[in-house]
mmCIF file of C-alpha atoms and ligand atoms in Angstrom:
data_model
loop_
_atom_site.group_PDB
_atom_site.id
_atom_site.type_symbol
_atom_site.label_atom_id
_atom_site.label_comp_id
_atom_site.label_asym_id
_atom_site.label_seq_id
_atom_site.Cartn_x
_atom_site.Cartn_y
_atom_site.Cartn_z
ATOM 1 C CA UNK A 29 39.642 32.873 48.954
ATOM 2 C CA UNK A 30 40.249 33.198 45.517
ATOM 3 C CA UNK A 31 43.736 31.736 45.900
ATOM 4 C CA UNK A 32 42.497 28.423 47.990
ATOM 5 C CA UNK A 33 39.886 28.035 45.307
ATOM 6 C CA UNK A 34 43.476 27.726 42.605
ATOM 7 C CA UNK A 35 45.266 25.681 44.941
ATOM 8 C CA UNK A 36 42.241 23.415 45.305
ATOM 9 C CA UNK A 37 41.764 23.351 41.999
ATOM 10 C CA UNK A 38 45.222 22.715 41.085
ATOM 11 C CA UNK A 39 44.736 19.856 43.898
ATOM 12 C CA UNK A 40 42.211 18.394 41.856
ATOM 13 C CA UNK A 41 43.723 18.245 38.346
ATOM 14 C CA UNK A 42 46.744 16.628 39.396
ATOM 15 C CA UNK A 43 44.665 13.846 41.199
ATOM 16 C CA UNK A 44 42.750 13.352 38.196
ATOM 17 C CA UNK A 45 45.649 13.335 35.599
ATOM 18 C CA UNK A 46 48.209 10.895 38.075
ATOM 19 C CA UNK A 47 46.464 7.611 37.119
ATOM 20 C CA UNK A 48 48.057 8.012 33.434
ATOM 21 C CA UNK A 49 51.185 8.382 34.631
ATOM 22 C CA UNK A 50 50.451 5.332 36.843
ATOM 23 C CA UNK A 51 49.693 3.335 33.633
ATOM 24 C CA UNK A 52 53.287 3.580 32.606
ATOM 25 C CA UNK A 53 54.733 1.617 36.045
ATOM 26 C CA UNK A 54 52.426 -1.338 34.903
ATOM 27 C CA UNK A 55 54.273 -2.404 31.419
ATOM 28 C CA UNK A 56 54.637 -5.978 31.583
ATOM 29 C CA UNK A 57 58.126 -7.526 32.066
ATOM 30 C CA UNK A 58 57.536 -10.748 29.205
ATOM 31 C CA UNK A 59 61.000 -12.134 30.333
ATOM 32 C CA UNK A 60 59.209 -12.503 34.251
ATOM 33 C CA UNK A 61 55.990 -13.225 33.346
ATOM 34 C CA UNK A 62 54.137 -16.274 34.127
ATOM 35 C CA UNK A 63 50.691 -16.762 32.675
ATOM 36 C CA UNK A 64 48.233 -18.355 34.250
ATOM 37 C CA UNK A 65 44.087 -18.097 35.195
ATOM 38 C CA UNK A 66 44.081 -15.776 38.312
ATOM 39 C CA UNK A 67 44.851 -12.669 39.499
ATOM 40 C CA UNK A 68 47.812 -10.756 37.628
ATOM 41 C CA UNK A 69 48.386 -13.766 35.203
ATOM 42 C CA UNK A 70 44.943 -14.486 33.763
ATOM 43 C CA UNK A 71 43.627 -14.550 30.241
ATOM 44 C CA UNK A 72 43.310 -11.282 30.124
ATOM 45 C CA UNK A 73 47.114 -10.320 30.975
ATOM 46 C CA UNK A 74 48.275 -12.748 28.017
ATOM 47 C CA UNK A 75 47.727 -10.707 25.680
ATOM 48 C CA UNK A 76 50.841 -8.195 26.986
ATOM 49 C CA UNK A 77 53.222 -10.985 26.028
ATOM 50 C CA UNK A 78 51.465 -13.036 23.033
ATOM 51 C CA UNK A 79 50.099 -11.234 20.435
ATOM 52 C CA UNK A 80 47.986 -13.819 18.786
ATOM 53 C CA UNK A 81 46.180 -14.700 21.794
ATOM 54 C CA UNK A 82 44.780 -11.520 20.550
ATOM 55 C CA UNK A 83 44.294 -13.022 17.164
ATOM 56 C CA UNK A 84 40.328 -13.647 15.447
ATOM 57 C CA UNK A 85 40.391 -17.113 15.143
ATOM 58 C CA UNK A 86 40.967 -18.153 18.911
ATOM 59 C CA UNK A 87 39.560 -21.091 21.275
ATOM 60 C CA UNK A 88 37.676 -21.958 23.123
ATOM 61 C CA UNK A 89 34.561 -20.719 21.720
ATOM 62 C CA UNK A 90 31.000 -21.145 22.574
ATOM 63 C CA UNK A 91 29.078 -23.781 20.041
ATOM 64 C CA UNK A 92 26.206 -22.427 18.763
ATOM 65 C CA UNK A 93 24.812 -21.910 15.170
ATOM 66 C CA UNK A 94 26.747 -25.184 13.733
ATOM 67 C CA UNK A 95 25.304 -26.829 10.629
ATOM 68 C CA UNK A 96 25.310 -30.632 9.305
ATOM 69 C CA UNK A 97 28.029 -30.954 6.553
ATOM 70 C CA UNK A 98 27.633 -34.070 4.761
ATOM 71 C CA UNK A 99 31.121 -33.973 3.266
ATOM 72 C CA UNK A 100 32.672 -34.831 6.947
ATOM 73 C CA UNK A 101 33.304 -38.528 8.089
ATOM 74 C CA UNK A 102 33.702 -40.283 11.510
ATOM 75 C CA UNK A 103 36.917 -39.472 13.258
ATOM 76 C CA UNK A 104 39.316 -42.570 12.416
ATOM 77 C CA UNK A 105 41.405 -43.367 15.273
ATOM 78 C CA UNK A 106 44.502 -45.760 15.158
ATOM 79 C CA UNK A 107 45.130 -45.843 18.585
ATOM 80 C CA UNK A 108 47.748 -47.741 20.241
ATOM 81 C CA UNK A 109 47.367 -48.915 24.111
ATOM 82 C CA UNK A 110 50.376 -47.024 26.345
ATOM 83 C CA UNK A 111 51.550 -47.212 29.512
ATOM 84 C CA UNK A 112 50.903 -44.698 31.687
ATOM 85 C CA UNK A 113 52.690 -41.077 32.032
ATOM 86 C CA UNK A 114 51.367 -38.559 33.692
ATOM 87 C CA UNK A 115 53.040 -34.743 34.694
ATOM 88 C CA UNK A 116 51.922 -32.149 36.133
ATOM 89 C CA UNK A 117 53.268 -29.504 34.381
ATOM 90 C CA UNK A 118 51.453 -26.197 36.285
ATOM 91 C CA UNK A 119 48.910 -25.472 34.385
ATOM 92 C CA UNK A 120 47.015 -29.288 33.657
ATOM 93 C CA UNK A 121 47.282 -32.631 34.216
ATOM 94 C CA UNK A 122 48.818 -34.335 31.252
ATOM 95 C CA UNK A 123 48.879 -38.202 29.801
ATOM 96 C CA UNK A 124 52.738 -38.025 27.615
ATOM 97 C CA UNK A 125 51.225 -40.350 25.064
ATOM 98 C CA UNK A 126 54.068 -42.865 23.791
ATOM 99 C CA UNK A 127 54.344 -42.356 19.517
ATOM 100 C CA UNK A 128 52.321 -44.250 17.304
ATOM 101 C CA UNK A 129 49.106 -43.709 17.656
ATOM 102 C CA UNK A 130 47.162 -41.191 15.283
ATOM 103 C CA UNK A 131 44.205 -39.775 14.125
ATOM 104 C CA UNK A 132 43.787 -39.906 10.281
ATOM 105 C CA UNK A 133 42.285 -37.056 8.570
ATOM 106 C CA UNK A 134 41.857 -36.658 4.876
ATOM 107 C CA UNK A 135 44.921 -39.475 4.505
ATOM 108 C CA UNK A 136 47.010 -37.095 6.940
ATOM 109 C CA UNK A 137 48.426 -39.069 9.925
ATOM 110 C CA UNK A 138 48.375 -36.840 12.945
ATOM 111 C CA UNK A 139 50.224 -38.654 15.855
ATOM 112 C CA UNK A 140 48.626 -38.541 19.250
ATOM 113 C CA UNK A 141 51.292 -36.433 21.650
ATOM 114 C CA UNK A 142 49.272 -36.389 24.646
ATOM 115 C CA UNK A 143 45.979 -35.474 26.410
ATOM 116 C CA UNK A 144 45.086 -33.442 29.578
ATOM 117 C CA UNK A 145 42.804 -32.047 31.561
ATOM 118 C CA UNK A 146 40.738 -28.614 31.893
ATOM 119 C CA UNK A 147 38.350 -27.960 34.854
ATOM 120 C CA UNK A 148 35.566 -26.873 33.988
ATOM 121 C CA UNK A 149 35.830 -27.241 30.118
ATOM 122 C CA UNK A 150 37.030 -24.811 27.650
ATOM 123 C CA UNK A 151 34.441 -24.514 25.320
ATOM 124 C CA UNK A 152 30.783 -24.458 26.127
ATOM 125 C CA UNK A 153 28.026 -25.842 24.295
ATOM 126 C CA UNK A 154 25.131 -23.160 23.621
ATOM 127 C CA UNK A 155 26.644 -21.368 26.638
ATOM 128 C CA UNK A 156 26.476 -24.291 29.040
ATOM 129 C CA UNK A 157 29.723 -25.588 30.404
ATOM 130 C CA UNK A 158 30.450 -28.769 31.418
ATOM 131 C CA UNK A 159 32.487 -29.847 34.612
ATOM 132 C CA UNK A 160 35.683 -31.186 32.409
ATOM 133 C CA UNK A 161 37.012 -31.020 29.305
ATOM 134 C CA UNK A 162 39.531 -33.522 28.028
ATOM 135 C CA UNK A 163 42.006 -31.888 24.810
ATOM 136 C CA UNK A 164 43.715 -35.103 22.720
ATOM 137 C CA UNK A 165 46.369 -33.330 21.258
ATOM 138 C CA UNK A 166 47.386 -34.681 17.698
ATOM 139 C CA UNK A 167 50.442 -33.263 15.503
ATOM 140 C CA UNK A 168 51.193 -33.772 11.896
ATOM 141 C CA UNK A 169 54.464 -33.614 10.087
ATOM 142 C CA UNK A 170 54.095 -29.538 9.164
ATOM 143 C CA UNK A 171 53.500 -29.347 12.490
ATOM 144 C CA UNK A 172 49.652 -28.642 12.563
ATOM 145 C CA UNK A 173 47.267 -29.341 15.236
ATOM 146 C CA UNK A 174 44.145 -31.814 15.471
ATOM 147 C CA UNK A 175 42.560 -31.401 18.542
ATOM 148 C CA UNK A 176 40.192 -33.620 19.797
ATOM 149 C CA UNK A 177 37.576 -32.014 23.057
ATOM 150 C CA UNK A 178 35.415 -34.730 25.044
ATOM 151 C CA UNK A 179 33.133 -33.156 27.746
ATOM 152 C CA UNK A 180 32.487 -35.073 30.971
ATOM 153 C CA UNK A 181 29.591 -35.095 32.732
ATOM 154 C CA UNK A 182 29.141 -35.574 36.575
ATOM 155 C CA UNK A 183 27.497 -39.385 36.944
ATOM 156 C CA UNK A 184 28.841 -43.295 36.777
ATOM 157 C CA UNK A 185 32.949 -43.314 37.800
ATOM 158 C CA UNK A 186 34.360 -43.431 35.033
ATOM 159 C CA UNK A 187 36.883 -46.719 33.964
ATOM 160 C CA UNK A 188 39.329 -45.271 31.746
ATOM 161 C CA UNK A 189 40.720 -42.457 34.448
ATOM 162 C CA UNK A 190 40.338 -45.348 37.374
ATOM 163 C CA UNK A 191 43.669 -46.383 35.679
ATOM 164 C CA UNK A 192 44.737 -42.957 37.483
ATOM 165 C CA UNK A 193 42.875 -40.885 39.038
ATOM 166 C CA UNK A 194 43.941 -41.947 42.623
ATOM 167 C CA UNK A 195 47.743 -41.324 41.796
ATOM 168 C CA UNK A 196 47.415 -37.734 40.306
ATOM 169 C CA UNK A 197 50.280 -35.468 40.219
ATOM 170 C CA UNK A 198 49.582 -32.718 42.664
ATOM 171 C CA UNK A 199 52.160 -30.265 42.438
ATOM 172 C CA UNK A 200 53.941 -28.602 39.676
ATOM 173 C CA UNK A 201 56.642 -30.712 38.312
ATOM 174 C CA UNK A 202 55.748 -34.337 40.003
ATOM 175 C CA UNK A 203 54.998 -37.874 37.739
ATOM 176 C CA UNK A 204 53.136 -40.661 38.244
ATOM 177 C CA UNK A 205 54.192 -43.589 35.858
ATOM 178 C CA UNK A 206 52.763 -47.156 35.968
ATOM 179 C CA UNK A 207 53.454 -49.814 33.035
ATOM 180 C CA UNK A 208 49.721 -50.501 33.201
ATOM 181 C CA UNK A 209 48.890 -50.091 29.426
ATOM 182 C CA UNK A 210 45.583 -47.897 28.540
ATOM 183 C CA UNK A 211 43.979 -47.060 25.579
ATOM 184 C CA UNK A 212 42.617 -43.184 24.284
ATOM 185 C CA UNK A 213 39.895 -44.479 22.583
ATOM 186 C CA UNK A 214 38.224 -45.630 25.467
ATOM 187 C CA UNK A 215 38.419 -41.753 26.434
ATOM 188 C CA UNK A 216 36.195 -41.411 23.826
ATOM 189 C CA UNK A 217 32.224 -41.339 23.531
ATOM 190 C CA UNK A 218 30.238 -44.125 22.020
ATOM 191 C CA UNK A 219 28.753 -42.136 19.303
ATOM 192 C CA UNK A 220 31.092 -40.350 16.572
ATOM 193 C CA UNK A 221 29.293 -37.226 16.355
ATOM 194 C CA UNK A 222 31.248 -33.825 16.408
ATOM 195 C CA UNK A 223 31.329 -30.113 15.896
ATOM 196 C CA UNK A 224 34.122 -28.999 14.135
ATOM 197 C CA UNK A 225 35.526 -25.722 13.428
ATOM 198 C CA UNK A 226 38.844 -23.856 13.022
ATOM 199 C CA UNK A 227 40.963 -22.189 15.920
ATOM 200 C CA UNK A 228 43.699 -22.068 18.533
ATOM 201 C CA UNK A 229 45.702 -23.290 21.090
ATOM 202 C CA UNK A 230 43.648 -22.027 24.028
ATOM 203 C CA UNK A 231 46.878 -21.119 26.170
ATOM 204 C CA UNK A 232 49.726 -19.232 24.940
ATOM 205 C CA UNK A 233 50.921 -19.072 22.635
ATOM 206 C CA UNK A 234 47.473 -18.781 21.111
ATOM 207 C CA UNK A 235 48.583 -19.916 17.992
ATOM 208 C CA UNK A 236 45.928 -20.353 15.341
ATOM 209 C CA UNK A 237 47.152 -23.908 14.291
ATOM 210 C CA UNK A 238 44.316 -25.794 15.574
ATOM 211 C CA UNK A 239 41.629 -27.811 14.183
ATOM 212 C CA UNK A 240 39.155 -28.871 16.669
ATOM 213 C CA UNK A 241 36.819 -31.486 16.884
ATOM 214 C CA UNK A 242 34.384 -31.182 20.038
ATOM 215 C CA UNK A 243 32.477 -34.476 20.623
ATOM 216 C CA UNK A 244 28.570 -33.725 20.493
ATOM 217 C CA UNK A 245 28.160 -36.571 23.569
ATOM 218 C CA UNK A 246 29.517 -36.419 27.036
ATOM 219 C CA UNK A 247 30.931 -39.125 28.816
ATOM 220 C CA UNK A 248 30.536 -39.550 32.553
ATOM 221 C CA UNK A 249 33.072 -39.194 35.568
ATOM 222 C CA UNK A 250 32.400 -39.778 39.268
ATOM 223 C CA UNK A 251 31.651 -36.480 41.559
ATOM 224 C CA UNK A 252 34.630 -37.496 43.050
ATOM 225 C CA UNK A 253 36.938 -37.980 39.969
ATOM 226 C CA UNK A 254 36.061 -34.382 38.782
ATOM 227 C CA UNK A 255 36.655 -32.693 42.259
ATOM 228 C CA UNK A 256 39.807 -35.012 42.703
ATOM 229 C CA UNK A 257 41.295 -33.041 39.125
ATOM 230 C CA UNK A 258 39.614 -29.670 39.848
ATOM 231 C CA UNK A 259 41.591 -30.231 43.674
ATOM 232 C CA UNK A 260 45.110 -29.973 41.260
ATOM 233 C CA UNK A 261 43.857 -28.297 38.071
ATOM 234 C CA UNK A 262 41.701 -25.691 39.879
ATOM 235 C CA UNK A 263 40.059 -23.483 37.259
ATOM 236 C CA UNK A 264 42.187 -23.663 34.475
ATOM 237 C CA UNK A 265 39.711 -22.497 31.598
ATOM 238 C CA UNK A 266 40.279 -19.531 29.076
ATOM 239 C CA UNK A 267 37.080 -17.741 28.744
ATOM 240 C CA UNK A 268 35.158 -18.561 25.646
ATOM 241 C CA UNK A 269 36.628 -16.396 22.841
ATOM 242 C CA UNK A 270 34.482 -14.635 19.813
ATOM 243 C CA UNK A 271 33.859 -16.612 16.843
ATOM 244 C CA UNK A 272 33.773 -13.758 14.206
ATOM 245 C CA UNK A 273 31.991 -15.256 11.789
ATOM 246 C CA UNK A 274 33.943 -18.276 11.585
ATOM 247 C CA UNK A 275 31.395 -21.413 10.581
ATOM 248 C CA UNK A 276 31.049 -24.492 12.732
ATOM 249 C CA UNK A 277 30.096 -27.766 11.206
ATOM 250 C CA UNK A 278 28.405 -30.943 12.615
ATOM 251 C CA UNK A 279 29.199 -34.547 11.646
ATOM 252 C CA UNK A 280 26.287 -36.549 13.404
HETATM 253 ZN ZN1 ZN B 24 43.612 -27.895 26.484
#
Protein backbone atom coordinates (compact mmCIF):
# COMPACT_ATOMS: atom_id res chain seq x y z
CA UNK A 1 0.00 0.00 0.00
CA UNK A 2 2.54 2.17 1.06
CA UNK A 3 4.22 2.01 -2.35
CA UNK A 4 0.81 2.88 -4.46
CA UNK A 5 0.33 5.71 -2.02
CA UNK A 6 4.32 7.05 -3.62
CA UNK A 7 3.44 6.22 -6.99
CA UNK A 8 0.16 8.11 -6.62
CA UNK A 9 1.69 10.69 -5.15
CA UNK A 10 4.43 10.96 -7.52
CA UNK A 11 1.32 10.83 -10.10
CA UNK A 12 0.11 13.85 -8.65
CA UNK A 13 3.14 16.17 -8.48
CA UNK A 14 4.05 15.73 -11.92
CA UNK A 15 0.41 16.66 -13.02
CA UNK A 16 0.57 19.63 -11.00
CA UNK A 17 4.13 20.87 -11.98
CA UNK A 18 3.55 20.01 -16.18
CA UNK A 19 1.54 23.21 -16.84
CA UNK A 20 4.96 25.29 -16.29
CA UNK A 21 6.65 23.45 -18.55
CA UNK A 22 3.63 23.94 -20.87
CA UNK A 23 4.14 27.75 -20.52
CA UNK A 24 7.39 27.51 -22.36
CA UNK A 25 5.66 25.90 -25.85
CA UNK A 26 3.48 29.16 -25.86
CA UNK A 27 6.38 31.97 -26.52
CA UNK A 28 5.11 34.04 -29.17
CA UNK A 29 6.70 33.87 -32.67
CA UNK A 30 6.63 38.16 -33.36
CA UNK A 31 7.90 37.41 -36.97
CA UNK A 32 4.22 35.18 -37.45
CA UNK A 33 2.16 37.06 -35.47
CA UNK A 34 -0.84 38.86 -36.53
CA UNK A 35 -2.66 41.04 -34.05
CA UNK A 36 -5.95 41.47 -34.04
CA UNK A 37 -9.35 41.58 -31.48
CA UNK A 38 -10.22 37.81 -31.07
CA UNK A 39 -9.10 34.78 -29.97
CA UNK A 40 -5.15 34.24 -29.99
CA UNK A 41 -4.55 37.81 -31.47
CA UNK A 42 -6.47 40.13 -29.15
CA UNK A 43 -5.41 43.06 -27.05
CA UNK A 44 -4.26 41.13 -24.65
CA UNK A 45 -1.65 39.01 -26.83
CA UNK A 46 -0.10 42.46 -28.13
CA UNK A 47 1.67 43.00 -25.58
CA UNK A 48 4.15 39.72 -26.46
CA UNK A 49 5.28 41.65 -29.52
CA UNK A 50 4.93 45.56 -28.62
CA UNK A 51 6.17 46.64 -25.59
CA UNK A 52 4.57 49.99 -25.30
CA UNK A 53 1.20 48.76 -25.77
CA UNK A 54 2.19 47.97 -22.31
CA UNK A 55 3.19 51.53 -21.75
CA UNK A 56 1.09 54.11 -18.92
CA UNK A 57 -0.08 56.53 -21.13
CA UNK A 58 -2.25 54.30 -23.56
CA UNK A 59 -5.79 54.76 -25.42
CA UNK A 60 -8.54 54.40 -25.41
CA UNK A 61 -9.46 55.36 -22.03
CA UNK A 62 -12.66 55.83 -20.27
CA UNK A 63 -13.64 59.82 -19.81
CA UNK A 64 -14.41 60.57 -16.56
CA UNK A 65 -13.13 63.20 -14.00
CA UNK A 66 -12.24 65.89 -16.91
CA UNK A 67 -12.14 69.55 -15.92
CA UNK A 68 -12.90 72.95 -17.94
CA UNK A 69 -9.51 74.54 -18.95
CA UNK A 70 -10.01 77.94 -20.09
CA UNK A 71 -6.63 78.16 -21.79
CA UNK A 72 -7.98 75.65 -24.71
CA UNK A 73 -9.66 77.02 -27.98
CA UNK A 74 -12.05 75.53 -30.63
CA UNK A 75 -10.43 72.99 -32.86
CA UNK A 76 -9.48 75.02 -36.17
CA UNK A 77 -9.95 72.95 -39.11
CA UNK A 78 -8.63 73.84 -42.69
CA UNK A 79 -10.19 71.23 -44.40
CA UNK A 80 -10.03 70.61 -47.98
CA UNK A 81 -13.00 68.61 -49.90
CA UNK A 82 -11.37 65.06 -51.45
CA UNK A 83 -12.43 62.58 -53.50
CA UNK A 84 -13.14 59.54 -52.20
CA UNK A 85 -10.61 56.56 -51.13
CA UNK A 86 -11.50 54.04 -49.20
CA UNK A 87 -9.35 50.48 -48.16
CA UNK A 88 -9.93 48.03 -46.23
CA UNK A 89 -6.91 47.32 -44.75
CA UNK A 90 -7.97 44.23 -42.06
CA UNK A 91 -8.40 45.75 -39.22
CA UNK A 92 -10.87 49.16 -40.21
CA UNK A 93 -12.34 50.83 -42.79
CA UNK A 94 -10.22 53.73 -43.85
CA UNK A 95 -10.89 57.25 -45.91
CA UNK A 96 -6.81 57.84 -47.55
CA UNK A 97 -7.36 61.55 -47.16
CA UNK A 98 -5.61 63.43 -50.23
CA UNK A 99 -2.75 66.17 -48.53
CA UNK A 100 -3.68 69.48 -47.64
CA UNK A 101 -5.96 69.62 -45.29
CA UNK A 102 -4.98 70.21 -41.49
CA UNK A 103 -5.85 70.85 -38.18
CA UNK A 104 -3.99 73.85 -36.60
CA UNK A 105 -2.94 73.64 -33.12
CA UNK A 106 -0.97 76.20 -31.24
CA UNK A 107 0.31 77.55 -34.98
CA UNK A 108 1.35 73.76 -35.67
CA UNK A 109 -0.14 72.50 -38.99
CA UNK A 110 -1.02 68.87 -38.58
CA UNK A 111 -2.10 67.46 -42.05
CA UNK A 112 -5.15 65.27 -42.15
CA UNK A 113 -3.78 61.54 -43.39
CA UNK A 114 -6.92 59.78 -43.11
CA UNK A 115 -9.92 58.67 -40.97
CA UNK A 116 -11.56 55.26 -40.19
CA UNK A 117 -13.77 53.44 -38.49
CA UNK A 118 -14.06 51.49 -34.98
CA UNK A 119 -17.20 49.46 -34.05
CA UNK A 120 -18.26 50.05 -31.18
CA UNK A 121 -15.99 53.06 -30.20
CA UNK A 122 -12.74 53.04 -28.50
CA UNK A 123 -13.14 55.17 -25.75
CA UNK A 124 -16.19 55.39 -23.59
CA UNK A 125 -17.66 58.26 -22.01
CA UNK A 126 -18.26 57.72 -18.09
CA UNK A 127 -18.20 54.01 -19.01
CA UNK A 128 -20.87 54.15 -21.69
CA UNK A 129 -19.85 53.22 -25.18
CA UNK A 130 -21.19 54.33 -28.12
CA UNK A 131 -22.01 52.20 -31.33
CA UNK A 132 -19.00 53.93 -33.52
CA UNK A 133 -16.20 55.79 -33.17
CA UNK A 134 -14.67 57.74 -36.02
CA UNK A 135 -10.40 58.48 -35.41
CA UNK A 136 -9.27 61.67 -37.90
CA UNK A 137 -5.82 61.00 -37.96
CA UNK A 138 -3.59 64.23 -38.23
CA UNK A 139 0.42 64.23 -38.52
CA UNK A 140 2.82 67.03 -38.05
CA UNK A 141 6.26 67.49 -39.45
CA UNK A 142 8.16 65.66 -36.19
CA UNK A 143 5.90 63.23 -36.88
CA UNK A 144 3.39 63.62 -33.90
CA UNK A 145 -0.12 62.66 -33.75
CA UNK A 146 -3.48 64.79 -33.40
CA UNK A 147 -6.21 62.65 -33.19
CA UNK A 148 -9.51 63.69 -33.54
CA UNK A 149 -12.60 60.88 -31.93
CA UNK A 150 -16.38 61.66 -33.01
CA UNK A 151 -18.93 59.20 -31.45
CA UNK A 152 -22.01 58.21 -33.45
CA UNK A 153 -25.10 57.60 -32.18
CA UNK A 154 -27.82 55.19 -33.59
CA UNK A 155 -30.73 57.74 -35.15
CA UNK A 156 -31.24 60.04 -38.55
CA UNK A 157 -28.91 58.34 -41.64
CA UNK A 158 -26.36 60.12 -41.65
CA UNK A 159 -25.26 62.42 -45.09
CA UNK A 160 -21.66 62.55 -44.95
CA UNK A 161 -21.09 58.45 -45.00
CA UNK A 162 -24.20 58.23 -47.71
CA UNK A 163 -21.27 59.36 -49.98
CA UNK A 164 -20.17 55.60 -49.08
CA UNK A 165 -21.56 53.58 -47.05
CA UNK A 166 -23.28 51.37 -49.75
CA UNK A 167 -19.85 50.70 -51.56
CA UNK A 168 -17.78 49.58 -48.44
CA UNK A 169 -14.78 47.53 -48.81
CA UNK A 170 -15.58 44.14 -47.42
CA UNK A 171 -12.63 42.14 -47.43
CA UNK A 172 -9.11 42.70 -46.52
CA UNK A 173 -7.24 44.41 -49.20
CA UNK A 174 -10.30 45.69 -51.60
CA UNK A 175 -10.95 49.79 -52.61
CA UNK A 176 -13.69 51.63 -53.40
CA UNK A 177 -12.74 55.00 -55.16
CA UNK A 178 -15.25 57.53 -56.60
CA UNK A 179 -14.14 61.22 -57.74
CA UNK A 180 -17.17 62.40 -55.79
CA UNK A 181 -15.43 65.10 -53.60
CA UNK A 182 -16.41 65.12 -49.65
CA UNK A 183 -15.51 67.14 -46.97
CA UNK A 184 -14.19 65.93 -43.05
CA UNK A 185 -15.67 68.64 -41.49
CA UNK A 186 -18.98 67.65 -42.19
CA UNK A 187 -17.85 64.42 -40.12
CA UNK A 188 -17.80 66.63 -37.48
CA UNK A 189 -20.43 67.73 -34.70
CA UNK A 190 -22.10 71.08 -34.67
CA UNK A 191 -20.80 72.15 -31.40
CA UNK A 192 -16.85 72.47 -30.78
CA UNK A 193 -16.75 71.05 -27.46
CA UNK A 194 -14.03 68.39 -26.54
CA UNK A 195 -12.19 66.38 -23.96
CA UNK A 196 -8.73 66.31 -24.44
CA UNK A 197 -6.01 64.41 -22.96
CA UNK A 198 -2.66 62.75 -23.77
CA UNK A 199 -2.15 59.07 -25.13
CA UNK A 200 -1.65 56.43 -27.80
CA UNK A 201 -2.18 54.87 -30.85
CA UNK A 202 -4.83 52.39 -29.73
CA UNK A 203 -3.39 49.48 -32.04
CA UNK A 204 0.11 48.52 -32.24
CA UNK A 205 2.35 49.83 -32.09
CA UNK A 206 0.88 51.57 -29.07
CA UNK A 207 3.01 54.32 -29.42
CA UNK A 208 2.46 57.16 -26.99
CA UNK A 209 2.52 59.92 -29.76
CA UNK A 210 -1.00 60.84 -29.59
CA UNK A 211 -2.93 63.77 -28.64
CA UNK A 212 -6.55 63.20 -28.60
CA UNK A 213 -9.39 65.25 -28.85
CA UNK A 214 -12.81 63.31 -28.18
CA UNK A 215 -15.83 65.43 -29.30
CA UNK A 216 -18.24 65.95 -26.18
CA UNK A 217 -21.44 65.60 -28.89
CA UNK A 218 -22.41 62.65 -30.94
CA UNK A 219 -23.51 62.74 -34.30
CA UNK A 220 -26.10 60.36 -35.67
CA UNK A 221 -25.88 57.33 -38.21
CA UNK A 222 -28.72 55.14 -39.49
CA UNK A 223 -29.25 51.53 -37.65
CA UNK A 224 -28.39 50.39 -40.83
CA UNK A 225 -25.17 52.42 -41.56
CA UNK A 226 -23.67 51.20 -38.18
CA UNK A 227 -24.57 47.43 -38.72
CA UNK A 228 -23.50 47.85 -42.49
CA UNK A 229 -19.59 48.88 -40.88
CA UNK A 230 -19.86 46.59 -37.82
CA UNK A 231 -20.87 43.68 -40.88
CA UNK A 232 -16.87 44.46 -42.16
CA UNK A 233 -15.26 46.03 -39.07
CA UNK A 234 -16.79 43.54 -36.59
CA UNK A 235 -15.57 44.44 -33.10
CA UNK A 236 -12.53 46.10 -33.62
CA UNK A 237 -12.17 48.04 -30.18
CA UNK A 238 -9.13 47.87 -27.69
CA UNK A 239 -10.50 47.72 -24.28
CA UNK A 240 -10.42 50.96 -22.43
CA UNK A 241 -6.90 51.30 -20.96
CA UNK A 242 -5.98 52.90 -17.29
CA UNK A 243 -5.51 56.48 -17.10
CA UNK A 244 -2.92 56.62 -14.21
CA UNK A 245 -3.40 59.77 -13.14
CA UNK A 246 -3.10 61.39 -16.35
CA UNK A 247 -5.60 64.72 -16.36
CA UNK A 248 -8.32 65.18 -18.94
CA UNK A 249 -9.43 68.61 -19.91
CA UNK A 250 -12.72 70.00 -21.39
CA UNK A 251 -13.04 72.82 -23.93
CA UNK A 252 -16.93 73.49 -23.96
ZN1 LIG B 1 -8.61 54.33 -34.45
Amino acid sequence: MKTLHLLLLGFLVTSVLAPSCKEDEDVVDCDAYHWGYEGEEDDDTWLNCYADCDGQSQSPIDIAGSSPDAALAALETHYEAVPIELINNGHTVEFEYEAGSVLKLNGVDFTLAQFHFHTESEHTIIGTHYPMEVHLVHKNAAGDLAVVGVMFEEGAENAFLKNFSDHLPASKDDHYSSSTLVNAGDLLPPVGAYYTYSGSLTTPPCSEIVTWFVMKTPVQASSTQIQNMHAITHDNNRSVQGANGRAIKEYN
